[in-house]
mmCIF file of C-alpha atoms in Angstrom:
data_model
loop_
_atom_site.group_PDB
_atom_site.id
_atom_site.type_symbol
_atom_site.label_atom_id
_atom_site.label_comp_id
_atom_site.label_asym_id
_atom_site.label_seq_id
_atom_site.Cartn_x
_atom_site.Cartn_y
_atom_site.Cartn_z
ATOM 1 C CA MET A 5 92.063 81.627 107.136
ATOM 2 C CA THR A 6 90.092 84.162 105.084
ATOM 3 C CA GLN A 7 91.172 86.885 102.652
ATOM 4 C CA ALA A 8 90.294 89.384 105.390
ATOM 5 C CA ASP A 9 92.686 87.629 107.817
ATOM 6 C CA LEU A 10 95.476 87.775 105.228
ATOM 7 C CA ILE A 11 94.904 91.479 104.589
ATOM 8 C CA VAL A 12 94.942 92.198 108.326
ATOM 9 C CA ALA A 13 98.261 90.329 108.589
ATOM 10 C CA ALA A 14 99.685 92.426 105.743
ATOM 11 C CA ILE A 15 98.470 95.697 107.286
ATOM 12 C CA ASP A 16 99.966 94.735 110.653
ATOM 13 C CA ALA A 17 103.300 93.825 109.058
ATOM 14 C CA LEU A 18 103.463 97.140 107.182
ATOM 15 C CA ASN A 19 102.536 99.086 110.310
ATOM 16 C CA GLU A 20 105.103 97.227 112.411
ATOM 17 C CA ALA A 21 107.823 98.086 109.901
ATOM 18 C CA ALA A 22 106.543 101.711 109.779
ATOM 19 C CA VAL A 23 105.957 101.425 106.025
ATOM 20 C CA PRO A 24 103.577 104.074 104.662
ATOM 21 C CA TYR A 25 101.087 102.391 102.350
ATOM 22 C CA LEU A 26 97.943 102.682 100.287
ATOM 23 C CA LEU A 27 95.582 99.731 99.766
ATOM 24 C CA ALA A 28 94.655 99.926 96.083
ATOM 25 C CA GLY A 29 93.445 97.556 93.345
ATOM 26 C CA SER A 30 90.203 95.643 93.365
ATOM 27 C CA VAL A 31 90.012 95.408 97.167
ATOM 28 C CA ALA A 32 89.869 99.214 97.351
ATOM 29 C CA THR A 33 87.623 99.424 94.292
ATOM 30 C CA ASN A 34 85.035 97.298 96.074
ATOM 31 C CA ALA A 35 84.528 100.062 98.651
ATOM 32 C CA TYR A 36 83.197 102.312 95.886
ATOM 33 C CA SER A 37 81.669 99.933 93.380
ATOM 34 C CA ILE A 38 79.693 96.753 92.818
ATOM 35 C CA PRO A 39 81.575 94.234 94.978
ATOM 36 C CA ARG A 40 83.360 91.464 93.084
ATOM 37 C CA SER A 41 85.697 88.690 94.064
ATOM 38 C CA THR A 42 89.437 89.163 93.856
ATOM 39 C CA LYS A 43 92.534 86.999 94.077
ATOM 40 C CA ASP A 44 94.964 89.593 95.355
ATOM 41 C CA ALA A 45 95.416 92.683 97.484
ATOM 42 C CA ASP A 46 97.544 95.460 95.994
ATOM 43 C CA PHE A 47 99.431 97.768 98.327
ATOM 44 C CA VAL A 48 101.375 100.799 97.124
ATOM 45 C CA VAL A 49 104.278 101.177 99.549
ATOM 46 C CA GLU A 50 107.225 103.380 100.376
ATOM 47 C CA MET A 51 109.828 100.820 101.338
ATOM 48 C CA ASN A 52 113.455 99.864 100.921
ATOM 49 C CA ALA A 53 115.309 96.552 100.993
ATOM 50 C CA GLU A 54 115.513 96.624 104.784
ATOM 51 C CA THR A 55 111.807 97.200 105.367
ATOM 52 C CA LEU A 56 110.914 94.697 102.634
ATOM 53 C CA ALA A 57 112.945 92.097 104.522
ATOM 54 C CA GLN A 58 111.218 93.066 107.776
ATOM 55 C CA VAL A 59 107.755 92.767 106.239
ATOM 56 C CA SER A 60 108.502 89.489 104.517
ATOM 57 C CA ARG A 61 109.972 88.027 107.745
ATOM 58 C CA ARG A 62 106.856 89.065 109.679
ATOM 59 C CA LEU A 63 104.603 87.487 107.044
ATOM 60 C CA GLU A 64 106.767 84.396 106.532
ATOM 61 C CA PRO A 65 104.408 81.955 108.327
ATOM 62 C CA LEU A 66 101.544 82.957 106.027
ATOM 63 C CA PHE A 67 103.211 84.060 102.786
ATOM 64 C CA GLU A 68 106.094 83.133 100.551
ATOM 65 C CA LEU A 69 107.944 86.071 98.972
ATOM 66 C CA ASP A 70 108.683 85.706 95.271
ATOM 67 C CA PRO A 71 112.304 86.926 95.244
ATOM 68 C CA GLN A 72 111.967 88.214 91.683
ATOM 69 C CA GLN A 73 110.925 91.854 91.311
ATOM 70 C CA HIS A 74 108.136 92.296 88.749
ATOM 71 C CA LEU A 75 107.310 95.222 86.496
ATOM 72 C CA GLU A 76 103.869 96.649 85.763
ATOM 73 C CA THR A 77 104.331 97.840 82.220
ATOM 74 C CA THR A 78 101.736 100.613 81.886
ATOM 75 C CA THR A 79 103.326 102.898 84.445
ATOM 76 C CA TRP A 80 106.635 100.993 84.830
ATOM 77 C CA THR A 81 105.945 100.393 88.490
ATOM 78 C CA ARG A 82 108.042 97.765 90.269
ATOM 79 C CA ARG A 83 106.365 95.265 92.533
ATOM 80 C CA TYR A 84 106.987 92.327 94.869
ATOM 81 C CA ILE A 85 104.578 89.416 95.177
ATOM 82 C CA LEU A 86 103.801 87.517 98.375
ATOM 83 C CA LYS A 87 101.916 84.267 97.778
ATOM 84 C CA ALA A 88 99.691 82.958 100.574
ATOM 85 C CA ARG A 89 100.904 79.507 101.578
ATOM 86 C CA THR A 90 97.531 77.815 101.997
ATOM 87 C CA GLN A 91 95.221 79.804 99.722
ATOM 88 C CA PRO A 92 95.083 81.086 96.155
ATOM 89 C CA PHE A 93 95.639 84.668 97.294
ATOM 90 C CA GLU A 94 98.500 87.095 96.775
ATOM 91 C CA VAL A 95 99.579 90.353 98.348
ATOM 92 C CA GLU A 96 101.363 92.576 95.850
ATOM 93 C CA LEU A 97 103.598 95.383 97.065
ATOM 94 C CA PHE A 98 103.930 98.107 94.406
ATOM 95 C CA LEU A 99 106.784 100.479 95.090
ATOM 96 C CA LYS A 100 105.523 104.061 95.058
ATOM 97 C CA SER A 101 106.723 105.607 91.832
ATOM 98 C CA THR A 102 107.572 109.133 90.747
ATOM 99 C CA ASP A 103 104.680 109.136 88.272
ATOM 100 C CA PRO A 104 102.884 112.490 88.753
ATOM 101 C CA HIS A 105 99.432 110.936 89.114
ATOM 102 C CA HIS A 106 100.709 108.342 91.579
ATOM 103 C CA GLN A 107 102.179 111.179 93.631
ATOM 104 C CA GLU A 108 98.890 113.050 93.727
ATOM 105 C CA GLN A 109 96.920 109.875 94.446
ATOM 106 C CA TRP A 110 99.198 109.301 97.428
ATOM 107 C CA GLN A 111 98.620 112.821 98.763
ATOM 108 C CA ARG A 112 94.841 112.430 98.431
ATOM 109 C CA ARG A 113 94.583 108.963 100.042
ATOM 110 C CA ARG A 114 91.882 108.564 102.698
ATOM 111 C CA GLU A 115 92.333 106.903 106.064
ATOM 112 C CA ILE A 116 89.248 104.885 106.966
ATOM 113 C CA PHE A 117 88.475 102.586 109.882
ATOM 114 C CA ILE A 118 87.115 99.217 108.805
ATOM 115 C CA ALA A 119 85.278 97.815 111.802
ATOM 116 C CA PHE A 120 85.160 94.186 110.748
ATOM 117 C CA LEU A 121 88.935 94.187 110.286
ATOM 118 C CA ASN A 122 89.325 96.285 113.444
ATOM 119 C CA ARG A 123 91.976 98.245 111.550
ATOM 120 C CA SER A 124 92.413 101.637 109.958
ATOM 121 C CA THR A 125 93.641 101.564 106.416
ATOM 122 C CA PHE A 126 94.416 103.968 103.591
ATOM 123 C CA LEU A 127 92.439 103.919 100.342
ATOM 124 C CA PRO A 128 92.728 105.989 97.155
ATOM 125 C CA THR A 129 89.798 108.249 96.351
ATOM 126 C CA PRO A 130 87.275 106.834 93.853
ATOM 127 C CA GLU A 131 88.391 109.481 91.349
ATOM 128 C CA ASP A 132 92.008 108.303 91.531
ATOM 129 C CA ILE A 133 90.964 104.671 91.038
ATOM 130 C CA ILE A 134 89.001 105.655 87.920
ATOM 131 C CA ILE A 135 91.965 107.595 86.513
ATOM 132 C CA GLN A 136 94.326 104.661 87.092
ATOM 133 C CA LYS A 137 91.960 102.022 85.731
ATOM 134 C CA VAL A 138 91.155 104.033 82.609
ATOM 135 C CA ARG A 139 94.896 104.347 82.116
ATOM 136 C CA TRP A 140 95.409 100.562 82.342
ATOM 137 C CA GLY A 141 92.427 100.081 80.055
ATOM 138 C CA ARG A 142 92.056 96.303 80.370
ATOM 139 C CA PRO A 143 88.455 95.038 80.023
ATOM 140 C CA LYS A 144 88.150 94.272 83.740
ATOM 141 C CA ASP A 145 89.538 97.732 84.633
ATOM 142 C CA LEU A 146 86.989 99.433 82.399
ATOM 143 C CA ALA A 147 84.197 97.311 83.906
ATOM 144 C CA ASP A 148 85.340 98.399 87.386
ATOM 145 C CA THR A 149 85.415 102.012 86.181
ATOM 146 C CA GLY A 150 81.809 101.743 84.990
ATOM 147 C CA GLY A 151 80.854 100.247 88.349
ATOM 148 C CA ILE A 152 82.381 103.130 90.309
ATOM 149 C CA MET A 153 80.790 105.720 88.011
ATOM 150 C CA SER A 154 77.380 104.092 88.455
ATOM 151 C CA VAL A 155 77.527 103.564 92.210
ATOM 152 C CA ARG A 156 79.076 106.965 93.050
ATOM 153 C CA GLY A 157 77.030 108.812 90.428
ATOM 154 C CA LYS A 158 77.118 112.577 90.663
ATOM 155 C CA THR A 159 79.297 112.654 93.786
ATOM 156 C CA LEU A 160 82.459 112.161 91.676
ATOM 157 C CA ASP A 161 84.786 115.089 91.064
ATOM 158 C CA TRP A 162 84.575 114.984 87.256
ATOM 159 C CA PRO A 163 86.847 117.985 86.514
ATOM 160 C CA TYR A 164 89.640 116.261 88.473
ATOM 161 C CA ILE A 165 89.133 112.966 86.612
ATOM 162 C CA GLU A 166 88.984 114.712 83.235
ATOM 163 C CA ARG A 167 92.121 116.752 83.918
ATOM 164 C CA TRP A 168 94.199 113.625 84.537
ATOM 165 C CA CYS A 169 92.629 111.689 81.665
ATOM 166 C CA ASP A 170 93.519 114.584 79.380
ATOM 167 C CA ALA A 171 97.085 114.497 80.692
ATOM 168 C CA HIS A 172 97.260 110.717 80.107
ATOM 169 C CA LEU A 173 95.587 110.994 76.673
ATOM 170 C CA THR A 174 92.875 108.597 77.872
ATOM 171 C CA ARG A 175 89.936 111.000 77.744
ATOM 172 C CA GLN A 176 88.314 109.172 74.821
ATOM 173 C CA ARG A 177 88.443 105.902 76.744
ATOM 174 C CA LEU A 178 86.856 107.615 79.758
ATOM 175 C CA GLU A 179 84.061 109.028 77.620
ATOM 176 C CA THR A 180 83.440 105.617 76.035
ATOM 177 C CA VAL A 181 82.945 104.012 79.461
ATOM 178 C CA LYS A 182 80.748 106.913 80.570
ATOM 179 C CA ALA A 183 78.601 106.618 77.444
ATOM 180 C CA SER A 184 78.047 102.910 78.091
ATOM 181 C CA ILE A 185 76.276 103.614 81.394
ATOM 182 C CA PRO A 186 72.608 104.630 81.524
ATOM 183 C CA ALA A 187 72.665 108.425 81.930
ATOM 184 C CA ASP A 188 70.330 108.428 84.939
ATOM 185 C CA LEU A 189 72.823 106.301 86.897
ATOM 186 C CA ILE A 190 75.583 108.895 86.509
ATOM 187 C CA LEU A 191 73.750 112.225 86.609
ATOM 188 C CA MET B 30 69.715 91.921 65.828
ATOM 189 C CA THR B 31 67.416 89.049 66.819
ATOM 190 C CA SER B 32 64.682 89.341 69.406
ATOM 191 C CA ASP B 33 66.677 86.931 71.590
ATOM 192 C CA ALA B 34 69.672 89.256 71.428
ATOM 193 C CA ILE B 35 67.487 92.223 72.314
ATOM 194 C CA SER B 36 66.000 90.455 75.312
ATOM 195 C CA LEU B 37 69.445 89.390 76.544
ATOM 196 C CA GLU B 38 70.605 92.982 76.317
ATOM 197 C CA ASP B 39 67.558 94.100 78.307
ATOM 198 C CA LEU B 40 68.229 91.407 80.881
ATOM 199 C CA HIS B 41 71.862 92.478 81.179
ATOM 200 C CA SER B 42 70.805 96.120 81.689
ATOM 201 C CA THR B 43 68.252 95.131 84.298
ATOM 202 C CA ILE B 44 70.761 93.010 86.227
ATOM 203 C CA PHE B 45 73.399 95.756 86.082
ATOM 204 C CA ARG B 46 70.910 98.372 87.310
ATOM 205 C CA GLU B 47 69.847 96.108 90.191
ATOM 206 C CA GLN B 48 73.504 95.529 91.141
ATOM 207 C CA VAL B 49 74.138 99.275 91.140
ATOM 208 C CA LEU B 50 71.088 100.034 93.269
ATOM 209 C CA GLN B 51 71.990 97.268 95.705
ATOM 210 C CA ALA B 52 75.584 98.548 95.982
ATOM 211 C CA ARG B 53 74.299 102.073 96.617
ATOM 212 C CA ARG B 54 72.271 100.796 99.578
ATOM 213 C CA MET B 55 75.448 99.393 101.159
ATOM 214 C CA THR B 56 78.091 101.293 103.136
ATOM 215 C CA GLU B 57 81.710 101.428 101.950
ATOM 216 C CA GLU B 58 82.605 98.885 104.591
ATOM 217 C CA GLU B 59 79.799 96.524 103.585
ATOM 218 C CA ARG B 60 80.934 96.615 99.957
ATOM 219 C CA PHE B 61 84.575 96.120 100.983
ATOM 220 C CA ARG B 62 83.576 93.103 103.069
ATOM 221 C CA ALA B 63 81.278 91.637 100.393
ATOM 222 C CA GLY B 64 84.135 91.569 97.873
ATOM 223 C CA LEU B 65 86.409 89.663 100.252
ATOM 224 C CA GLU B 66 83.643 87.194 101.110
ATOM 225 C CA GLN B 67 82.979 86.605 97.408
ATOM 226 C CA GLY B 68 86.705 85.958 96.995
ATOM 227 C CA ASP B 69 86.700 83.354 99.797
ATOM 228 C CA PHE B 70 83.618 81.707 98.311
ATOM 229 C CA SER B 71 84.956 81.538 94.757
ATOM 230 C CA ALA B 72 88.362 80.260 95.938
ATOM 231 C CA GLY B 73 86.595 77.484 97.848
ATOM 232 C CA MET B 74 84.502 76.578 94.811
ATOM 233 C CA MET B 75 87.536 76.511 92.516
ATOM 234 C CA LEU B 76 89.475 74.334 94.958
ATOM 235 C CA SER B 77 86.530 71.921 95.123
ATOM 236 C CA GLY B 78 86.588 71.760 91.323
ATOM 237 C CA VAL B 79 90.291 70.872 91.308
ATOM 238 C CA LYS B 80 89.710 68.163 93.913
ATOM 239 C CA MET B 81 86.935 66.673 91.770
ATOM 240 C CA ASP B 82 89.266 66.601 88.778
ATOM 241 C CA PHE B 83 92.170 65.202 90.839
ATOM 242 C CA PRO B 84 90.634 63.173 93.671
ATOM 243 C CA ASP B 85 94.011 61.776 94.732
ATOM 244 C CA ALA B 86 95.686 65.187 95.000
ATOM 245 C CA ASP B 87 96.703 66.275 98.488
ATOM 246 C CA ASP B 88 95.983 69.857 99.611
ATOM 247 C CA ARG B 89 99.353 71.171 98.490
ATOM 248 C CA THR B 90 99.079 69.641 95.027
ATOM 249 C CA ALA B 91 95.492 70.851 94.634
ATOM 250 C CA LEU B 92 96.599 74.386 95.521
ATOM 251 C CA THR B 93 99.438 74.202 92.983
ATOM 252 C CA ILE B 94 97.005 73.138 90.245
ATOM 253 C CA LEU B 95 94.581 75.887 91.240
ATOM 254 C CA ARG B 96 97.387 78.466 91.070
ATOM 255 C CA GLN B 97 98.243 77.280 87.558
ATOM 256 C CA ARG B 98 94.620 77.697 86.506
ATOM 257 C CA LEU B 99 94.465 81.160 88.032
ATOM 258 C CA ALA B 100 97.669 82.154 86.246
ATOM 259 C CA ILE B 101 96.063 81.159 82.944
ATOM 260 C CA LEU B 102 92.929 83.097 83.828
ATOM 261 C CA ARG B 103 94.958 86.136 84.778
ATOM 262 C CA ARG B 104 96.879 86.200 81.511
ATOM 263 C CA VAL B 105 93.675 85.812 79.557
ATOM 264 C CA GLU B 106 92.086 88.682 81.518
ATOM 265 C CA GLU B 107 95.084 90.970 81.308
ATOM 266 C CA GLN B 108 96.614 90.203 77.941
ATOM 267 C CA GLY B 109 94.223 87.960 76.039
ATOM 268 C CA HIS B 110 96.936 85.277 75.961
ATOM 269 C CA PHE B 111 96.169 81.602 76.358
ATOM 270 C CA ILE B 112 99.024 79.553 77.792
ATOM 271 C CA SER B 113 99.424 75.910 78.732
ATOM 272 C CA ALA B 114 99.098 74.711 82.332
ATOM 273 C CA GLU B 115 102.768 73.698 82.225
ATOM 274 C CA ALA B 116 103.862 77.237 81.327
ATOM 275 C CA ALA B 117 101.685 78.692 84.085
#
């Protein structure tokens, strides 16, 4: 079973339980950047205890649900972790928060059809991934940010990115990443 | 800065530029797929490494050891913390 098979299973389980979702994290980043390997698929979800139970039951043959709820400490987002039973791969379900940027990211999400999965899925825009990753600010997030900036170049909506980075007080970090990329790759 | 350091920096810039140009030639779907395939490949390589280190380990044990190693890697990546395999 491949990572793609596991992601398809997760998408089908969310759809079956009528859970609105957004596929985020490095899997989504790869659509806009230099592809890199990943060990997990992050979904932002609108779900309650009942739908969580439905999803985890549907995925039970493939995944084991960690019953403990985890906390992502930058934006205080709660998440559940499903560990694949036969592979080193996890699906993380982040509960959609009331954070203003998360709300806007959700409104702007794009539905795209991915032929090799034979599924439609929802991705954040590249601008929203940059804003979130600059906010987290870990080395790998900043490397991903530089990758998106370089691959998407001038097609990015810079005023939108800068507005949110100003609001998050991360503008300096954004400018540092931008300055580290050869100018001709961005402009 | 030594000439070796300068040439490594040039090499890094050249590789990065080539990666960017290659990614630009791909569609969103191709990039999405490439990342997942790299993940499958690296997971397979890491599992092979565990099985070399622990030739008597069955599949379940090998996966448990690999998960411990990944947990260490994750904490190093995210927090710069090194932890023992037992704690992972």
